[in-house]
mmCIF file of C-alpha atoms and ligand atoms in Angstrom:
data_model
loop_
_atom_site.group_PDB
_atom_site.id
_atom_site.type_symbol
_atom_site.label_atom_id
_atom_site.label_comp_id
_atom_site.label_asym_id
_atom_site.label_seq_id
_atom_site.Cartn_x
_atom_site.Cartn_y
_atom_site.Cartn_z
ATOM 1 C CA UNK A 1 115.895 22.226 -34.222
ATOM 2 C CA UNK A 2 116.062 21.411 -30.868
ATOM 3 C CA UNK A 3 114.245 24.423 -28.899
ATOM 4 C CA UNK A 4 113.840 24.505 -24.722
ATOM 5 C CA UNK A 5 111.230 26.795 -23.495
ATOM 6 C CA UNK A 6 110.939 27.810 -20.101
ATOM 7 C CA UNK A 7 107.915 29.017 -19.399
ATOM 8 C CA UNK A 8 104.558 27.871 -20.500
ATOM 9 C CA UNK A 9 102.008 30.478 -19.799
ATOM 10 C CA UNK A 10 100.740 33.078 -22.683
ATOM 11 C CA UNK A 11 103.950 32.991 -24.529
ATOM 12 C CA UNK A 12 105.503 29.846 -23.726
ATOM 13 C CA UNK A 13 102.536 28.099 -24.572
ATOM 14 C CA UNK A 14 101.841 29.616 -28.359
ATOM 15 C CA UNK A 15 105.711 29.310 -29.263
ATOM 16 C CA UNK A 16 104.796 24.990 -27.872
ATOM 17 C CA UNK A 17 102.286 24.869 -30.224
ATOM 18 C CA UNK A 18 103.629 26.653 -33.094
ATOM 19 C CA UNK A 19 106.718 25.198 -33.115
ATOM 20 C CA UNK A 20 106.023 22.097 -32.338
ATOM 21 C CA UNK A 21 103.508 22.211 -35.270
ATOM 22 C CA UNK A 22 106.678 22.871 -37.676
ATOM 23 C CA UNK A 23 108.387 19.958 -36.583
ATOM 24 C CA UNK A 24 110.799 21.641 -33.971
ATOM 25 C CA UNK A 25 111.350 19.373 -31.072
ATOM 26 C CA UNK A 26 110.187 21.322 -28.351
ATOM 27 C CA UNK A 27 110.875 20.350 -24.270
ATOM 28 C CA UNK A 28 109.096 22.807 -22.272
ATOM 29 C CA UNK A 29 109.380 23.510 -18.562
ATOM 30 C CA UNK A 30 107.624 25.805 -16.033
ATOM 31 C CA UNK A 31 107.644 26.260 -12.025
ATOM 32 C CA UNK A 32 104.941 23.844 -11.041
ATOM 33 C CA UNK A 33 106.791 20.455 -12.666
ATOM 34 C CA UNK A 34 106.573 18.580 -16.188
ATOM 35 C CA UNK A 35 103.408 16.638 -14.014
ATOM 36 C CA UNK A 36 101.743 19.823 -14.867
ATOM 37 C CA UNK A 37 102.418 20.241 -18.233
ATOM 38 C CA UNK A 38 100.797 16.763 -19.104
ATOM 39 C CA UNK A 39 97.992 18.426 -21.450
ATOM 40 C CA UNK A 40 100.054 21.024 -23.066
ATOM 41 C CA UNK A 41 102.247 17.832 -24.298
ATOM 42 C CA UNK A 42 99.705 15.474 -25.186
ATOM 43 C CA UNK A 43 97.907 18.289 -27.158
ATOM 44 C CA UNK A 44 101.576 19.616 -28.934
ATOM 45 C CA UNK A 45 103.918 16.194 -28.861
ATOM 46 C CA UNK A 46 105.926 18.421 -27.207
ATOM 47 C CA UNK A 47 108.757 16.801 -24.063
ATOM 48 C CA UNK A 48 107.773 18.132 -20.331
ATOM 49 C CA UNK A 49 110.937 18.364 -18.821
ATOM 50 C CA UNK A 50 112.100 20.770 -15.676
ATOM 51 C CA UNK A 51 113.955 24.083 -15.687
ATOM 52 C CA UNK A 52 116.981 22.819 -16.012
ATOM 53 C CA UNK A 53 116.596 20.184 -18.818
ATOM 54 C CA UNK A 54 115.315 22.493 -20.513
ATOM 55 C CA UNK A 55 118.229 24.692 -20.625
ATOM 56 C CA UNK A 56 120.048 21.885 -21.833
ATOM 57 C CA UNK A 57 118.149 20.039 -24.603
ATOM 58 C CA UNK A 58 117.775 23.278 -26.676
ATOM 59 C CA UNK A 59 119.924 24.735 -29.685
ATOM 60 C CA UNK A 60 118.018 27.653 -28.808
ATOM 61 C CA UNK A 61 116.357 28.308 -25.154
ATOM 62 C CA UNK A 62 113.725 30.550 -25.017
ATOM 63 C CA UNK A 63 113.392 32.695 -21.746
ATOM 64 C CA UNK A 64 109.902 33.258 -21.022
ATOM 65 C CA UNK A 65 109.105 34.056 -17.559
ATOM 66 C CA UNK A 66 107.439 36.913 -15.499
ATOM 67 C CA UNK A 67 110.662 39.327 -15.509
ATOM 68 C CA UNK A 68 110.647 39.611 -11.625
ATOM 69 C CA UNK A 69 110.919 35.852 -11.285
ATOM 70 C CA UNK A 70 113.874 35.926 -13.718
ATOM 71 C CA UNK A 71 116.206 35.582 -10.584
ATOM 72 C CA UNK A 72 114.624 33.222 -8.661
ATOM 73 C CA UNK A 73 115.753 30.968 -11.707
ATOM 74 C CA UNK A 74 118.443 28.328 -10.464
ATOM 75 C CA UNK A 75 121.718 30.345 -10.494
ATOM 76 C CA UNK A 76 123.619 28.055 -12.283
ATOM 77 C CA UNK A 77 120.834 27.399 -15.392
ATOM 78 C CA UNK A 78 123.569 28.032 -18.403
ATOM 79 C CA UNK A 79 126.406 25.908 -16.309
ATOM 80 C CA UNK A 80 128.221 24.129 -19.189
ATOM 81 C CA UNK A 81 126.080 25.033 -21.937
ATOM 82 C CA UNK A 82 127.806 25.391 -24.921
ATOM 83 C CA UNK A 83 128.609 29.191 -25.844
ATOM 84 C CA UNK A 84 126.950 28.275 -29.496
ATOM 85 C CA UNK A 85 123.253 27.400 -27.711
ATOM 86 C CA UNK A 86 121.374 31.030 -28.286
ATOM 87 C CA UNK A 87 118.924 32.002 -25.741
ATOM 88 C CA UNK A 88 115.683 34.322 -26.180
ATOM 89 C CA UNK A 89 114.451 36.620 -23.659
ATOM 90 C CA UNK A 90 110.846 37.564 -24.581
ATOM 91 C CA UNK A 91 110.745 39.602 -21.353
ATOM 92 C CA UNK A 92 109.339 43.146 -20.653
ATOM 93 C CA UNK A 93 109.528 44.938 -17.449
ATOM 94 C CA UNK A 94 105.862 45.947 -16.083
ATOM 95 C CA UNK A 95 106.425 47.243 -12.504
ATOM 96 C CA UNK A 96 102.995 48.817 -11.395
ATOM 97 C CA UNK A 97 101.311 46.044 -12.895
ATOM 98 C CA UNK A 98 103.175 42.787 -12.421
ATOM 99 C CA UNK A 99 106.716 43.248 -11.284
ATOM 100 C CA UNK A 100 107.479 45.311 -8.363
ATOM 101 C CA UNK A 101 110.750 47.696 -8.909
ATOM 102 C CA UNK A 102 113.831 46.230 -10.760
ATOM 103 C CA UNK A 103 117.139 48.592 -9.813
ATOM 104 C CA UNK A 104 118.714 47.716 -12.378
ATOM 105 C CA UNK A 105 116.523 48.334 -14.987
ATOM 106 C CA UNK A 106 114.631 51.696 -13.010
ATOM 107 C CA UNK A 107 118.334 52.959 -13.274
ATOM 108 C CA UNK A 108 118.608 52.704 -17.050
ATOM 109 C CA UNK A 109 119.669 49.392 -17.913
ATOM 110 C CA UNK A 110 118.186 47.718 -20.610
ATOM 111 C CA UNK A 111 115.508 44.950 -19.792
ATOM 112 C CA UNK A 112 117.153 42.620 -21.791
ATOM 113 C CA UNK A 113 120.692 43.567 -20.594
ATOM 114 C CA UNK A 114 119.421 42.991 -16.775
ATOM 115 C CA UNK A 115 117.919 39.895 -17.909
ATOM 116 C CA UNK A 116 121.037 38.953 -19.651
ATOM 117 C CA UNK A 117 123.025 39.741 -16.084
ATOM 118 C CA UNK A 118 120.637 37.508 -14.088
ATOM 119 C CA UNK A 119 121.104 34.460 -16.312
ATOM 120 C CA UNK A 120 125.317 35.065 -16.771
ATOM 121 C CA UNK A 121 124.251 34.582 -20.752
ATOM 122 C CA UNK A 122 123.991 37.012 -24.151
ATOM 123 C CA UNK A 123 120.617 36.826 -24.776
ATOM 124 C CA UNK A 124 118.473 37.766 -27.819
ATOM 125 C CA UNK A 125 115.638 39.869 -27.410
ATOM 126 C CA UNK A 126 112.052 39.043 -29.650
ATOM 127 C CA UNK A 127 108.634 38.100 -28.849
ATOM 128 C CA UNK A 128 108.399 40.756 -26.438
ATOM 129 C CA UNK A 129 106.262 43.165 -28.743
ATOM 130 C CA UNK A 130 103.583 40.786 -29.857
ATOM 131 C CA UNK A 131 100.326 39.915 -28.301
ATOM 132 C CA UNK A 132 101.148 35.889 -27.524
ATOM 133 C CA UNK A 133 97.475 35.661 -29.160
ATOM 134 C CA UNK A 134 98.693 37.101 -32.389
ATOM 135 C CA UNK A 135 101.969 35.083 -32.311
ATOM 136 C CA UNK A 136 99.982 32.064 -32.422
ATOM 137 C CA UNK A 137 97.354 32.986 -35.130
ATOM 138 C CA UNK A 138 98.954 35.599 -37.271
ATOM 139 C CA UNK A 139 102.005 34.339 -38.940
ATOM 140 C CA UNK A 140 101.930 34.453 -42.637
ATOM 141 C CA UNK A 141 103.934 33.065 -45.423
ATOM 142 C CA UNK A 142 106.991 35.088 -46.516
ATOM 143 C CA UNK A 143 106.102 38.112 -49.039
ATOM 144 C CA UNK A 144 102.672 38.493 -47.912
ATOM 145 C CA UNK A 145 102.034 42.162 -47.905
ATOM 146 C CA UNK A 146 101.638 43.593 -44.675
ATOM 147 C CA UNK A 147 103.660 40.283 -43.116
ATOM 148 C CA UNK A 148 104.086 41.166 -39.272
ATOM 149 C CA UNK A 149 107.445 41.791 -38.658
ATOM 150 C CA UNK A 150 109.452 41.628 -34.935
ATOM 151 C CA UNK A 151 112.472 43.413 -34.008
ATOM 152 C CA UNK A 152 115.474 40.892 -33.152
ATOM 153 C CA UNK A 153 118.042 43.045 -30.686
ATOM 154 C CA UNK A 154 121.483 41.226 -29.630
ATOM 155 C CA UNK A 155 124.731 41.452 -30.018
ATOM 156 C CA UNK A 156 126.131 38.208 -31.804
ATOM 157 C CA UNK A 157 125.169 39.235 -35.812
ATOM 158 C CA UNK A 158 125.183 35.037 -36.346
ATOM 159 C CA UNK A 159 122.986 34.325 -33.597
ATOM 160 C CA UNK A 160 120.449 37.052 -34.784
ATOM 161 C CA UNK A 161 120.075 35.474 -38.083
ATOM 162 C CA UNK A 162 119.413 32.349 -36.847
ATOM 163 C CA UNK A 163 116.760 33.457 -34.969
ATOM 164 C CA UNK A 164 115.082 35.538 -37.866
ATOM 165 C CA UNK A 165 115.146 32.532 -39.954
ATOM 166 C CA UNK A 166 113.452 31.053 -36.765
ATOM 167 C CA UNK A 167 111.064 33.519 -36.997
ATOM 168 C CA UNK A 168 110.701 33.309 -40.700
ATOM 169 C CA UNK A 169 109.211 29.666 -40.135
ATOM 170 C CA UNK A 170 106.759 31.017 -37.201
ATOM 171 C CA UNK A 171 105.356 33.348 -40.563
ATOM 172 C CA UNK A 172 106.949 36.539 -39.302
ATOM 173 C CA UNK A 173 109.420 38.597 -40.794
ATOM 174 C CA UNK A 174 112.686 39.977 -38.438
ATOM 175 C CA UNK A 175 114.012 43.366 -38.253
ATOM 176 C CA UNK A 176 118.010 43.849 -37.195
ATOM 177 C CA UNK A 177 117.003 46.146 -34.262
ATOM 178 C CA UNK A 178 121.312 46.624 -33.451
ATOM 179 C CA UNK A 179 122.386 45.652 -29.898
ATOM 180 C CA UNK A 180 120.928 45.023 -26.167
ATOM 181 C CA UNK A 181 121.720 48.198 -24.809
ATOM 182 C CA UNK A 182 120.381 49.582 -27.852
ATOM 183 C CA UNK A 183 116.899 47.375 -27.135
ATOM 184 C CA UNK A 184 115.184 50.123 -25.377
ATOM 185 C CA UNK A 185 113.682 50.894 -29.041
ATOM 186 C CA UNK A 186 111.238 48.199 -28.771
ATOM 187 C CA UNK A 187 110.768 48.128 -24.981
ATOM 188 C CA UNK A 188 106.685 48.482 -23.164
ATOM 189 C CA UNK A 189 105.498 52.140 -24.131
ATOM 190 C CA UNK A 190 107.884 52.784 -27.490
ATOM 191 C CA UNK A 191 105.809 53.175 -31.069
ATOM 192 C CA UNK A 192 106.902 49.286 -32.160
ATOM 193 C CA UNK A 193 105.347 47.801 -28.824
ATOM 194 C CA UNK A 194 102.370 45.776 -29.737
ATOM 195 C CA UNK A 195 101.632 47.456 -32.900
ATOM 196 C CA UNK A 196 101.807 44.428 -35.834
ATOM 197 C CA UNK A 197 103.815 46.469 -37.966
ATOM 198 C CA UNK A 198 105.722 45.231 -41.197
ATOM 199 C CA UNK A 199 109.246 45.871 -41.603
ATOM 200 C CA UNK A 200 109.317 48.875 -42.872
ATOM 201 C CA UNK A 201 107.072 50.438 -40.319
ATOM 202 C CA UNK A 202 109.055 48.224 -37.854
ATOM 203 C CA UNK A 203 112.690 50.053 -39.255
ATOM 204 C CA UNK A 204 110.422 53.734 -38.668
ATOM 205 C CA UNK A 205 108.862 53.031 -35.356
ATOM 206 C CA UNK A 206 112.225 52.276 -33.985
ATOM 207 C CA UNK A 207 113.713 55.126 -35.727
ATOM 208 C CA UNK A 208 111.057 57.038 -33.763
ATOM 209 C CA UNK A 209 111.713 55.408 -30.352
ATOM 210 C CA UNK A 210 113.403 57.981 -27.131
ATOM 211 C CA UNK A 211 114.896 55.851 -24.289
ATOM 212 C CA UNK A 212 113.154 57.900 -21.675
ATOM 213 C CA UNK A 213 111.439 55.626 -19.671
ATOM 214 C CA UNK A 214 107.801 56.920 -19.096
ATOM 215 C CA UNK A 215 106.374 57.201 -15.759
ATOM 216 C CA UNK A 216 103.688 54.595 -16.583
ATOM 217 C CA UNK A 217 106.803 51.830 -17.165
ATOM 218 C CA UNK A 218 108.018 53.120 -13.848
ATOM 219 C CA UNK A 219 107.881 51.311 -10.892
ATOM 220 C CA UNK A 220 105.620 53.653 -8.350
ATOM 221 C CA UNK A 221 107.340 55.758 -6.138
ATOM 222 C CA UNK A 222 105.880 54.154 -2.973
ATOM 223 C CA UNK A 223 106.781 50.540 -4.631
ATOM 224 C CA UNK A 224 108.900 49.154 -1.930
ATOM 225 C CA UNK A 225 109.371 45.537 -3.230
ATOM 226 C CA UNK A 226 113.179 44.958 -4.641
ATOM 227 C CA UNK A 227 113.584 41.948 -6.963
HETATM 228 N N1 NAP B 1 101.293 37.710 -22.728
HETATM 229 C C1 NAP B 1 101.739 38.350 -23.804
HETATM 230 O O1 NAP B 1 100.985 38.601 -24.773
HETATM 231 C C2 NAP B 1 103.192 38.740 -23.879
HETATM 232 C C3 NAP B 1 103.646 39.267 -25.091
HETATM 233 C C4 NAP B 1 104.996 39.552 -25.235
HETATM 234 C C5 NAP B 1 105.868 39.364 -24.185
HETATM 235 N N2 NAP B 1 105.402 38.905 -22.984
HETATM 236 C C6 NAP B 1 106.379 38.774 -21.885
HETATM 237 O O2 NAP B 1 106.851 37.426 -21.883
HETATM 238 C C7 NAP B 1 107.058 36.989 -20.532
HETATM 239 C C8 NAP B 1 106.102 35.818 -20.264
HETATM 240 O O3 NAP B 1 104.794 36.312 -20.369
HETATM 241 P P1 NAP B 1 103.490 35.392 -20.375
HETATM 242 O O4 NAP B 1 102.357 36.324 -20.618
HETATM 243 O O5 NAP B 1 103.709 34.226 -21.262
HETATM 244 O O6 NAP B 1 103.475 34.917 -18.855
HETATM 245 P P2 NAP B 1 102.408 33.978 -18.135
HETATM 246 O O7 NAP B 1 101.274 33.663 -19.050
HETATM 247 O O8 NAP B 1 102.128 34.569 -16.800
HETATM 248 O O9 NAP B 1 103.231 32.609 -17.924
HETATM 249 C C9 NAP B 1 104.371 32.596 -17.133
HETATM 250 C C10 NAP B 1 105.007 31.219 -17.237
HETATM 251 O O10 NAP B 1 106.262 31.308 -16.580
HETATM 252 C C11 NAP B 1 106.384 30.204 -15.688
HETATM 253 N N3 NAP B 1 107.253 30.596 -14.591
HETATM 254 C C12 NAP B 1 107.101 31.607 -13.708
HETATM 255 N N4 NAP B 1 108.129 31.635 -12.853
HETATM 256 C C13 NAP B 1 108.932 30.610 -13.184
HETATM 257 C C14 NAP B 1 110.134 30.105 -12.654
HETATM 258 N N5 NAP B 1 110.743 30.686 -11.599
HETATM 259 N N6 NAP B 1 110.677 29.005 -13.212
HETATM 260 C C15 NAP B 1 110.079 28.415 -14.264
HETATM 261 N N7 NAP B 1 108.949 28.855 -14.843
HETATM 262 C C16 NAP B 1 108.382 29.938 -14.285
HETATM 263 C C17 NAP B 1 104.975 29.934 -15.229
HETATM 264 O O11 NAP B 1 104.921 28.626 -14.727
HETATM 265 P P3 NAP B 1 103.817 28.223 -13.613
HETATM 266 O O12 NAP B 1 102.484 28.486 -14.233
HETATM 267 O O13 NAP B 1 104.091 26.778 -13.341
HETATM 268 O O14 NAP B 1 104.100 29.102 -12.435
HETATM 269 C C18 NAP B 1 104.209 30.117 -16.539
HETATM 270 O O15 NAP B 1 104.273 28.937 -17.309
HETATM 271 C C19 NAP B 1 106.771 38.206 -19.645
HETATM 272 O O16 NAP B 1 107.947 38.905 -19.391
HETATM 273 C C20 NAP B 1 105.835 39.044 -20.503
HETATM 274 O O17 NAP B 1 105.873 40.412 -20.155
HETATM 275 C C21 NAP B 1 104.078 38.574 -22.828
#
């Protein structure tokens, strides 16, 4: 497949590598230029290209950005994209840590919903529950026992299932996690949040999950900084 990636840190960079070893053509952009991304592509084969390339080259664009630089994106990214190109948001919110407050989202929208809102796109919500560290090193072939397994929340059934197969290939099984606003379940603080389950303790965890957001995933009360 064609895959664009925007975003090249922790994330960005394993899902280069990794899928770029499996043959995907990969074109990769960040904030600083393709210049910058010189090593990442000699060492991957994969195409440096800038933000906005990169949200056209892709079958599937993955969204993988700090979440409070999500709209400082260009606002017309998706203009003329084809409806059938899926994009992934890998996203989490951390306000006290890296974020600053996010309305939206402090106000009970789902991260992947306000996410969704910024970029005027559906988006499909993985990666965000797995240490970029085990993403690269950790996949496994399908029907190993204990297989890591991620949570794939959106609301287009056909565009899920491409993604899980995408995630088959990475060496990770997929979990039908049901809709965006339903993706609080696997959201920063909730029992599948960086835990390496399989499926089945994937299926329980989010069984297990309460959308209250805690007060450690809340921005600070004295946080005056608005994205
Ligand atoms: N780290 C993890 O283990 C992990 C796991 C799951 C999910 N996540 C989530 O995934 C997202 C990415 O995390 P990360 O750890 O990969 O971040 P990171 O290592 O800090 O890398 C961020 C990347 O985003 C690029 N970027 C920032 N602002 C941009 C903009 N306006 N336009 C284009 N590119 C921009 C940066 O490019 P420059 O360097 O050129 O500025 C950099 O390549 C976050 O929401 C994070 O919470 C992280």
């Amino acid at each position: 497949m064609n895959i664009g990636i925007i975003g090249a840190g922790h994330i960005g960079g394993a899902l280069t590598r990794r899928l770029s070893a499996l043959g995907h053509n990969v074109f990769v952009a960040n904030s600083r230029g393709p210049e910058s991304l010189a090593g990442l592509a000699q060492e991957t084969g994969a195409t440096p290209v800038s933000v906005q390339e990169a949200a056209r080259k892709g079958d599937i664009v993955i969204v993988t950005i700090p979440e409070k630089n999500i709209p400082k994106l260009p606002r017309d990214l998706f203009d003329g994209v084809s409806d059938d190109v899926i994009v992934i948001d890998t996203g989490n919110y951390y306000p006290q840590q890296r974020d600053g407050r996010i309305d939206g989202i402090e106000e009970g929208t789902t991260e992947s919903r306000w996410v969704s809102q910024q970029l005027g796109r559906p988006v499909v919500k993985t990666f965000n529950n797995i240490y970029a560290d085990h993403l690269l090193r950790k996949g496994q072939p399908a029907g190993t026992p204990g297989r890591i397994a991620l949570p794939v929340a959106g609301d287009d059934s056909e565009a899920k299932a491409t993604v899980i197969k995408l995630l088959d290939g990475l060496g990770f099984d997929g979990v039908d996690a049901g809709t965006i606003d339903e993706s609080w379940r696997q959201q920063p603080g909730t029992p599948v949040y960086a835990a390496d389950f399989d499926a089945d303790g994937v299926r329980q965890a989010l069984s297990q999950a309460t959308q209250e957001r805690k007060p450690e995933w809340r921005a600070a009360k004295a946080d005056t900084t608005r994205v």
